[in-house]
CSV table of C-alpha atoms in Angstrom, one decimal:
chain,number,residue,atom,x,y,z
A,1,MET,CA,-23.1,-189.0,-2.2
A,2,VAL,CA,-24.6,-192.3,-3.2
A,3,ASN,CA,-25.2,-195.0,-0.6
A,4,GLY,CA,-26.6,-198.2,-2.1
A,5,ASN,CA,-30.0,-197.3,-3.4
A,6,CYS,CA,-30.1,-194.0,-1.5
A,7,VAL,CA,-28.8,-190.5,-2.1
A,8,ILE,CA,-27.6,-188.5,0.9
A,9,MET,CA,-28.2,-184.8,0.1
A,10,PHE,CA,-28.1,-181.8,2.6
A,11,GLY,CA,-28.0,-184.5,5.4
A,12,VAL,CA,-31.2,-186.1,4.2
A,13,GLU,CA,-31.5,-189.6,2.8
A,14,VAL,CA,-33.8,-190.1,-0.1
A,15,GLN,CA,-34.6,-193.2,-2.2
A,16,MET,CA,-33.2,-193.2,-5.7
A,17,ILE,CA,-35.9,-193.7,-8.3
A,18,SER,CA,-36.0,-194.3,-12.1
A,19,LYS,CA,-33.9,-192.0,-14.2
A,20,THR,CA,-35.5,-189.3,-16.3
A,21,SER,CA,-34.8,-187.2,-19.4
A,22,VAL,CA,-33.8,-183.5,-19.0
A,23,ALA,CA,-33.2,-180.6,-21.3
A,24,VAL,CA,-31.3,-177.4,-20.3
A,25,ILE,CA,-32.1,-174.5,-22.6
A,26,GLY,CA,-29.2,-172.0,-22.5
A,27,ALA,CA,-25.6,-173.2,-22.2
A,28,GLY,CA,-24.2,-170.1,-20.4
A,29,ARG,CA,-22.7,-170.0,-17.0
A,30,MET,CA,-26.1,-170.6,-15.2
A,31,GLY,CA,-27.1,-173.3,-17.7
A,32,LEU,CA,-23.9,-175.2,-17.1
A,33,ARG,CA,-24.4,-175.1,-13.3
A,34,HIS,CA,-27.8,-176.7,-13.9
A,35,CYS,CA,-26.3,-179.3,-16.2
A,36,ASN,CA,-23.7,-180.2,-13.5
A,37,GLY,CA,-26.3,-180.4,-10.8
A,38,VAL,CA,-28.7,-182.8,-12.6
A,39,LEU,CA,-25.8,-184.9,-13.9
A,40,GLU,CA,-24.3,-185.2,-10.4
A,41,SER,CA,-27.6,-186.6,-9.1
A,42,ASN,CA,-27.2,-189.9,-11.0
A,43,LEU,CA,-30.9,-189.7,-11.9
A,44,VAL,CA,-30.5,-188.5,-15.5
A,45,ASN,CA,-31.3,-191.0,-18.3
A,46,GLU,CA,-30.5,-188.5,-21.1
A,47,LEU,CA,-29.5,-184.8,-21.1
A,48,TYR,CA,-30.1,-182.3,-23.9
A,49,VAL,CA,-27.9,-179.2,-23.7
A,50,VAL,CA,-29.4,-176.6,-26.0
A,51,ASP,CA,-28.3,-173.1,-27.1
A,52,ILE,CA,-28.6,-170.7,-30.1
A,53,ASN,CA,-24.8,-170.4,-30.3
A,54,GLU,CA,-22.5,-173.1,-31.5
A,55,ALA,CA,-19.6,-171.6,-29.6
A,56,SER,CA,-21.6,-171.9,-26.4
A,57,LEU,CA,-22.2,-175.6,-27.1
A,58,SER,CA,-18.5,-176.2,-27.8
A,59,ASN,CA,-17.7,-174.6,-24.4
A,60,ALA,CA,-20.4,-176.8,-22.8
A,61,ARG,CA,-18.8,-180.0,-24.2
A,62,GLU,CA,-15.5,-178.9,-22.7
A,63,GLN,CA,-17.0,-178.0,-19.3
A,64,LEU,CA,-19.0,-181.2,-19.0
A,65,LYS,CA,-16.2,-183.6,-20.1
A,66,LYS,CA,-16.1,-185.1,-16.6
A,67,HIS,CA,-19.7,-186.5,-17.2
A,68,GLU,CA,-18.8,-188.0,-20.6
A,69,THR,CA,-19.9,-191.5,-19.4
A,70,GLN,CA,-23.5,-190.2,-19.3
A,71,LYS,CA,-25.7,-189.6,-22.4
A,72,ILE,CA,-25.4,-185.9,-23.3
A,73,ASN,CA,-26.7,-184.4,-26.5
A,74,TYR,CA,-25.5,-180.9,-27.6
A,75,LEU,CA,-28.0,-179.2,-30.0
A,76,LEU,CA,-28.7,-175.9,-31.5
A,77,LEU,CA,-32.2,-174.7,-30.6
A,78,ASP,CA,-33.6,-175.0,-34.1
A,79,ASN,CA,-32.4,-178.6,-34.3
A,80,PHE,CA,-33.7,-179.5,-30.8
A,81,LEU,CA,-37.2,-178.2,-31.7
A,82,LYS,CA,-37.3,-180.7,-34.6
A,83,LEU,CA,-37.1,-183.7,-32.2
A,84,SER,CA,-40.1,-185.7,-31.3
A,85,ASN,CA,-38.9,-187.1,-28.0
A,86,SER,CA,-40.7,-186.9,-24.7
A,87,ILE,CA,-38.6,-184.9,-22.2
A,88,GLU,CA,-39.8,-184.9,-18.6
A,89,ILE,CA,-38.0,-181.9,-17.2
A,90,ILE,CA,-36.9,-178.7,-19.0
A,91,ILE,CA,-34.8,-176.0,-17.4
A,92,LEU,CA,-35.0,-172.6,-19.0
A,93,ALA,CA,-31.7,-170.9,-18.4
A,94,SER,CA,-31.8,-168.6,-21.4
A,95,THR,CA,-32.2,-164.8,-21.2
A,96,ALA,CA,-35.4,-163.4,-19.6
A,97,GLY,CA,-37.1,-161.9,-22.7
A,98,HIS,CA,-39.8,-163.4,-24.8
A,99,ARG,CA,-40.2,-166.7,-22.9
A,100,ILE,CA,-43.8,-167.4,-23.8
A,101,GLY,CA,-43.1,-168.2,-27.5
A,102,LEU,CA,-40.3,-170.6,-26.5
A,103,SER,CA,-42.3,-172.2,-23.7
A,104,ASN,CA,-45.2,-172.8,-26.2
A,105,GLN,CA,-42.8,-174.5,-28.6
A,106,LEU,CA,-41.4,-176.7,-25.8
A,107,LEU,CA,-44.8,-178.1,-24.8
A,108,LYS,CA,-44.5,-180.5,-27.7
A,109,PHE,CA,-42.1,-182.6,-25.6
A,110,ASN,CA,-44.9,-183.5,-23.1
A,111,THR,CA,-42.8,-182.0,-20.3
A,112,ARG,CA,-44.1,-182.6,-16.8
A,113,TYR,CA,-41.9,-180.0,-15.0
A,114,PHE,CA,-40.3,-176.7,-16.0
A,115,LEU,CA,-37.7,-174.8,-14.0
A,116,ILE,CA,-37.4,-171.2,-15.1
A,117,GLU,CA,-34.6,-168.9,-14.2
A,118,LYS,CA,-35.5,-165.6,-12.5
A,119,PRO,CA,-36.6,-163.0,-13.3
A,120,LEU,CA,-39.4,-164.5,-15.4
A,121,GLY,CA,-39.4,-161.6,-17.9
A,122,GLN,CA,-38.1,-158.1,-18.7
A,123,SER,CA,-41.3,-156.5,-17.6
A,124,MET,CA,-44.3,-157.2,-15.3
A,125,GLU,CA,-46.4,-157.6,-18.4
A,126,GLU,CA,-44.2,-160.4,-19.6
A,127,VAL,CA,-44.3,-162.0,-16.2
A,128,ASN,CA,-48.1,-161.9,-16.1
A,129,GLN,CA,-48.3,-163.3,-19.6
A,130,LEU,CA,-46.1,-166.2,-18.6
A,131,LEU,CA,-48.0,-166.8,-15.4
A,132,ASN,CA,-51.3,-166.9,-17.3
A,133,PHE,CA,-49.8,-169.2,-19.9
A,134,PHE,CA,-48.6,-171.8,-17.4
A,135,GLU,CA,-51.8,-171.6,-15.4
A,136,LYS,CA,-53.7,-172.9,-18.4
A,137,GLN,CA,-51.4,-176.0,-18.7
A,138,ASN,CA,-53.0,-178.9,-16.9
A,139,ASN,CA,-50.3,-181.4,-17.6
A,140,CYS,CA,-47.2,-179.6,-16.3
A,141,LYS,CA,-46.0,-177.6,-13.4
A,142,ALA,CA,-43.5,-174.7,-13.6
A,143,PHE,CA,-41.1,-173.5,-10.8
A,144,VAL,CA,-38.9,-170.4,-10.5
A,145,ASN,CA,-35.2,-170.9,-9.5
A,146,LEU,CA,-35.3,-168.6,-6.4
A,147,ASN,CA,-32.9,-170.9,-4.7
A,148,THR,CA,-31.6,-168.9,-1.7
A,149,ARG,CA,-34.5,-170.4,0.3
A,150,LEU,CA,-32.8,-173.8,-0.2
A,151,TYR,CA,-29.6,-172.8,1.7
A,152,PRO,CA,-29.5,-174.9,4.9
A,153,SER,CA,-28.1,-171.9,6.7
A,154,TYR,CA,-31.1,-169.7,5.7
A,155,ILE,CA,-33.5,-172.5,6.6
A,156,ARG,CA,-31.9,-172.5,10.1
A,157,LEU,CA,-32.0,-168.7,10.3
A,158,LYS,CA,-35.7,-168.8,9.6
A,159,SER,CA,-36.3,-171.2,12.4
A,160,ASP,CA,-34.2,-169.1,14.8
A,161,LEU,CA,-36.1,-165.9,13.9
A,162,LYS,CA,-39.4,-167.7,14.7
A,163,SER,CA,-38.2,-169.4,17.9
A,164,LEU,CA,-35.8,-167.1,19.7
A,165,PRO,CA,-37.5,-164.7,22.1
A,166,GLN,CA,-35.0,-162.0,21.3
A,167,PHE,CA,-36.7,-161.6,17.9
A,168,ASN,CA,-40.3,-161.3,19.0
A,169,GLY,CA,-42.0,-158.5,17.2
A,170,PRO,CA,-41.1,-156.6,14.0
A,171,LEU,CA,-37.6,-157.0,12.6
A,172,THR,CA,-35.3,-154.5,10.9
A,173,ILE,CA,-33.2,-156.0,8.1
A,174,SER,CA,-30.5,-154.3,6.0
A,175,ILE,CA,-27.9,-155.0,3.4
A,176,ASN,CA,-25.5,-152.6,1.7
A,177,THR,CA,-23.9,-154.5,-1.2
A,178,GLY,CA,-22.3,-154.0,-4.6
A,179,THR,CA,-23.0,-154.6,-8.3
A,180,VAL,CA,-25.1,-157.8,-7.9
A,181,GLY,CA,-27.8,-156.1,-10.0
A,182,ILE,CA,-31.4,-155.4,-9.0
A,183,GLY,CA,-32.6,-157.2,-12.1
A,184,ALA,CA,-30.4,-160.3,-11.8
A,185,ASN,CA,-30.3,-160.7,-8.0
A,186,GLY,CA,-32.6,-158.1,-6.4
A,187,ILE,CA,-35.5,-160.6,-6.7
A,188,HIS,CA,-33.4,-163.1,-4.7
A,189,TYR,CA,-33.2,-160.6,-1.8
A,190,ILE,CA,-36.9,-159.7,-2.1
A,191,ASP,CA,-37.9,-163.3,-2.1
A,192,LEU,CA,-35.5,-164.4,0.6
A,193,LEU,CA,-37.0,-161.9,3.1
A,194,LYS,CA,-40.5,-163.0,2.1
A,195,TYR,CA,-39.5,-166.5,2.9
A,196,LEU,CA,-37.8,-165.7,6.2
A,197,THR,CA,-40.8,-163.7,7.5
A,198,ASP,CA,-43.6,-165.7,5.9
A,199,ALA,CA,-45.0,-162.4,4.6
A,200,SER,CA,-48.2,-162.2,2.6
A,201,HIS,CA,-47.7,-158.7,1.2
A,202,ILE,CA,-44.8,-156.4,0.4
A,203,LYS,CA,-45.0,-152.6,0.3
A,204,ILE,CA,-42.4,-150.2,-1.1
A,205,LYS,CA,-42.1,-147.2,1.2
A,206,HIS,CA,-39.2,-145.5,-0.6
A,207,ALA,CA,-37.1,-146.5,-3.7
A,208,SER,CA,-34.6,-145.1,-6.1
A,209,ILE,CA,-32.7,-146.4,-9.1
A,210,ASP,CA,-29.2,-145.1,-10.0
A,211,ASP,CA,-28.7,-143.4,-13.4
A,212,PHE,CA,-25.6,-145.5,-14.1
A,213,VAL,CA,-26.5,-148.8,-15.9
A,214,ILE,CA,-24.4,-151.8,-14.9
A,215,PRO,CA,-22.8,-153.5,-17.9
A,216,SER,CA,-23.8,-157.2,-18.5
A,217,GLY,CA,-21.5,-160.0,-19.5
A,218,ARG,CA,-24.2,-161.4,-21.7
A,219,GLY,CA,-23.9,-158.6,-24.3
A,220,LYS,CA,-24.3,-154.9,-25.0
A,221,GLU,CA,-28.0,-155.2,-25.4
A,222,PHE,CA,-28.3,-156.1,-21.7
A,223,GLY,CA,-27.7,-154.1,-18.5
A,224,ASP,CA,-28.6,-154.0,-14.9
A,225,PHE,CA,-29.4,-151.5,-12.2
A,226,GLY,CA,-28.3,-150.3,-8.7
A,227,GLY,CA,-30.3,-148.3,-6.2
A,228,TYR,CA,-32.0,-148.5,-2.8
A,229,ALA,CA,-35.4,-149.5,-1.5
A,230,ILE,CA,-37.2,-149.5,1.9
A,231,LEU,CA,-39.7,-152.4,1.9
A,232,GLU,CA,-42.3,-153.4,4.5
A,233,TYR,CA,-43.1,-157.1,4.8
A,234,LEU,CA,-46.7,-157.6,6.1
A,235,ASN,CA,-48.8,-160.5,7.2
A,236,SER,CA,-52.3,-161.3,5.9
A,237,LYS,CA,-53.8,-158.8,8.4
A,238,SER,CA,-51.4,-156.1,7.0
A,239,GLU,CA,-49.5,-156.2,10.3
A,240,LEU,CA,-45.8,-155.3,10.0
A,241,LEU,CA,-43.4,-158.2,10.2
A,242,ALA,CA,-40.2,-156.5,9.0
A,243,THR,CA,-38.8,-153.4,7.5
A,244,ALA,CA,-36.0,-154.0,5.0
A,245,HIS,CA,-33.4,-151.5,3.9
A,246,LEU,CA,-31.8,-152.7,0.6
A,247,ILE,CA,-28.9,-150.9,-1.0
A,248,LEU,CA,-27.6,-152.6,-4.1
A,249,GLY,CA,-24.9,-150.3,-5.4
A,250,SER,CA,-24.2,-149.7,-9.1
A,251,GLN,CA,-20.5,-148.7,-8.8
A,252,THR,CA,-19.0,-150.8,-6.0
A,253,THR,CA,-17.7,-154.4,-6.0
A,254,VAL,CA,-18.2,-154.9,-2.3
A,255,LEU,CA,-20.2,-157.9,-1.2
A,256,GLY,CA,-22.0,-156.6,1.8
A,257,PRO,CA,-23.3,-158.5,4.9
A,258,TRP,CA,-26.9,-158.9,6.1
A,259,GLU,CA,-27.9,-157.4,9.5
A,260,ILE,CA,-31.1,-158.5,11.2
A,261,VAL,CA,-32.1,-156.6,14.3
A,262,GLY,CA,-34.9,-157.7,16.6
A,263,SER,CA,-36.2,-156.5,19.9
A,264,HIS,CA,-33.3,-157.9,21.9
A,265,GLY,CA,-30.9,-159.4,19.5
A,266,ARG,CA,-28.8,-158.8,16.3
A,267,ILE,CA,-27.6,-161.3,13.7
A,268,LEU,CA,-25.0,-160.3,11.2
A,269,ILE,CA,-24.4,-162.6,8.2
A,270,ASP,CA,-21.2,-162.3,6.1
A,271,GLU,CA,-21.7,-164.5,3.1
A,272,PHE,CA,-18.3,-163.7,1.7
A,273,GLU,CA,-16.6,-165.1,4.9
A,274,GLN,CA,-19.4,-167.6,5.4
A,275,THR,CA,-19.8,-166.6,9.0
A,276,ARG,CA,-22.8,-165.6,11.1
A,277,PHE,CA,-22.4,-163.4,14.2
A,278,ASN,CA,-25.0,-163.5,16.9
A,279,LYS,CA,-25.4,-160.9,19.7
A,280,TYR,CA,-28.3,-161.6,22.1
A,281,ARG,CA,-29.6,-160.1,25.3
A,282,LYS,CA,-30.2,-162.7,28.0
A,283,ALA,CA,-33.6,-164.3,27.4
A,284,ASP,CA,-34.6,-163.8,31.1
A,285,SER,CA,-33.4,-160.2,31.4
A,286,GLU,CA,-35.8,-157.9,33.2
A,287,LEU,CA,-34.2,-154.7,32.1
A,288,PRO,CA,-36.5,-152.2,30.4
A,289,VAL,CA,-36.2,-151.4,26.7
A,290,ASN,CA,-34.6,-148.0,27.4
A,291,ARG,CA,-31.6,-149.9,29.0
A,292,TYR,CA,-29.9,-150.4,25.7
A,293,ALA,CA,-27.0,-152.8,25.5
A,294,GLY,CA,-27.7,-154.1,29.0
A,295,ASP,CA,-27.6,-157.8,29.9
A,296,TYR,CA,-26.1,-158.8,26.5
A,297,LEU,CA,-24.2,-162.0,26.1
A,298,PRO,CA,-20.8,-162.4,24.5
A,299,MET,CA,-20.8,-162.5,20.7
A,300,GLU,CA,-21.3,-165.9,19.2
A,301,THR,CA,-20.0,-167.0,15.8
A,302,GLU,CA,-21.0,-169.9,13.6
A,303,VAL,CA,-20.4,-171.2,10.1
A,304,PHE,CA,-22.9,-169.9,7.5
A,305,GLU,CA,-22.3,-172.2,4.6
A,306,ILE,CA,-23.0,-171.0,1.1
A,307,PRO,CA,-23.7,-174.0,-1.2
A,308,PHE,CA,-22.5,-174.2,-4.8
A,309,LEU,CA,-25.3,-173.4,-7.2
A,310,ASN,CA,-25.0,-176.8,-8.9
A,311,ASP,CA,-25.6,-178.4,-5.5
A,312,LEU,CA,-28.8,-176.5,-5.2
A,313,THR,CA,-30.0,-177.7,-8.6
A,314,LYS,CA,-29.0,-181.2,-7.6
A,315,HIS,CA,-31.0,-180.9,-4.4
A,316,TRP,CA,-34.1,-179.6,-6.1
A,317,PHE,CA,-33.8,-182.2,-8.8
A,318,ILE,CA,-33.6,-185.1,-6.4
A,319,GLN,CA,-36.4,-183.8,-4.3
A,320,LEU,CA,-38.6,-183.3,-7.4
A,321,ASN,CA,-37.9,-186.9,-8.5
A,322,ASN,CA,-38.9,-187.8,-4.9
A,323,GLY,CA,-42.3,-186.0,-5.3
A,324,GLU,CA,-41.3,-182.9,-3.3
A,325,TYR,CA,-41.7,-179.4,-4.6
A,326,ILE,CA,-39.2,-177.2,-2.8
A,327,LEU,CA,-39.0,-174.2,-5.1
A,328,PRO,CA,-41.9,-171.8,-5.6
A,329,THR,CA,-44.3,-172.1,-8.5
A,330,LEU,CA,-44.6,-169.2,-10.9
A,331,SER,CA,-47.8,-167.9,-9.3
A,332,GLU,CA,-46.2,-168.0,-5.9
A,333,THR,CA,-43.6,-165.5,-7.1
A,334,LYS,CA,-46.0,-162.9,-8.5
A,335,ILE,CA,-45.7,-160.7,-5.4
A,336,VAL,CA,-41.9,-160.6,-5.5
A,337,HIS,CA,-41.8,-160.0,-9.2
A,338,ALA,CA,-44.3,-157.1,-8.8
A,339,THR,CA,-42.1,-155.6,-6.1
A,340,LEU,CA,-39.0,-156.0,-8.3
A,341,PHE,CA,-40.6,-154.1,-11.2
A,342,ASP,CA,-42.2,-151.4,-9.0
A,343,TRP,CA,-38.6,-150.8,-7.8
A,344,LEU,CA,-37.1,-150.7,-11.3
A,345,ASN,CA,-39.8,-148.3,-12.4
A,346,HIS,CA,-38.1,-145.6,-10.3
A,347,SER,CA,-35.5,-145.5,-13.1
A,348,SER,CA,-35.2,-142.2,-14.9
A,349,LYS,CA,-34.1,-143.9,-18.1
A,350,TYR,CA,-36.4,-146.9,-18.4
A,351,LYS,CA,-40.0,-147.5,-17.8
A,352,ASN,CA,-42.0,-150.8,-17.6
A,353,ASN,CA,-39.5,-152.8,-19.8
A,354,PHE,CA,-35.9,-153.4,-18.7
A,355,PRO,CA,-32.8,-154.9,-20.4
A,356,ILE,CA,-32.3,-157.4,-17.6
A,357,THR,CA,-31.3,-161.1,-18.0
């Protein structure tokens, strides 16, 4: 909400600053969430909504009607690239393939900041090419929209895992969930656990990809994958911080919960119900480790709020305008992208390049 010259966001008050110009490339579902997020910030001077499809732009006009008092331009990509304006922030919400060519064309707008949807490419080769491309740009910074680390509930969870004595030592983390797609959302899971553990390295111990390819709503040329992986999260000394068991099914619609097990405690997170369940042994218990289930306290429950995605974009956008970088840069995501594509390479049907969006 707006309070005088301040914005209250996620419980933090930040000063409003001058408004800026923004372009969102890709007017699909994710692109519209970004549009809503930046427009709700009240920090946009002018917004360009860009797509290769006129029908998508027509739908965007309808979906963004509530913001009609703000200056919004709807343009096909070819027409947008003919403009000579300076645009401070560009959000790439188009499909994952061939982003270098488009990024190179967008540099003409003297853009200071790029936000790029995950994954960065359809292969690790494309990811590395994009990383190298942006590392050579001295006048702009690029970030990846790995936004689960922005959830206030996950930020608190990270603090609890670091501070509660019941979670001293290596953790075991598991999730068994449905057709979220390893390509579309597997990187969120991989990155979130890296964030929660502050790991420096990730090692795949075992992995598999299901033969069944998950259909994509973005078109017949796209698809996604299910499978399982056992990952080890390690610190800079290669010491084990956590072992993760990830099952992302290819033929089930179930949204599964997280379970985090420590030396003397368990946390279960049901995102669907937005509830967290905590089961801890007494912190002062003197029972030995072989006395399982002894000295455990009654189950605690608490709200585990899942923000709307446009609220996360709004939060990132406000903090960026306030000089704070709260999403990872492209280079900071190299490890999680490498883990993602190492996992996908266990496919029997595809190698190195994948039809993910």
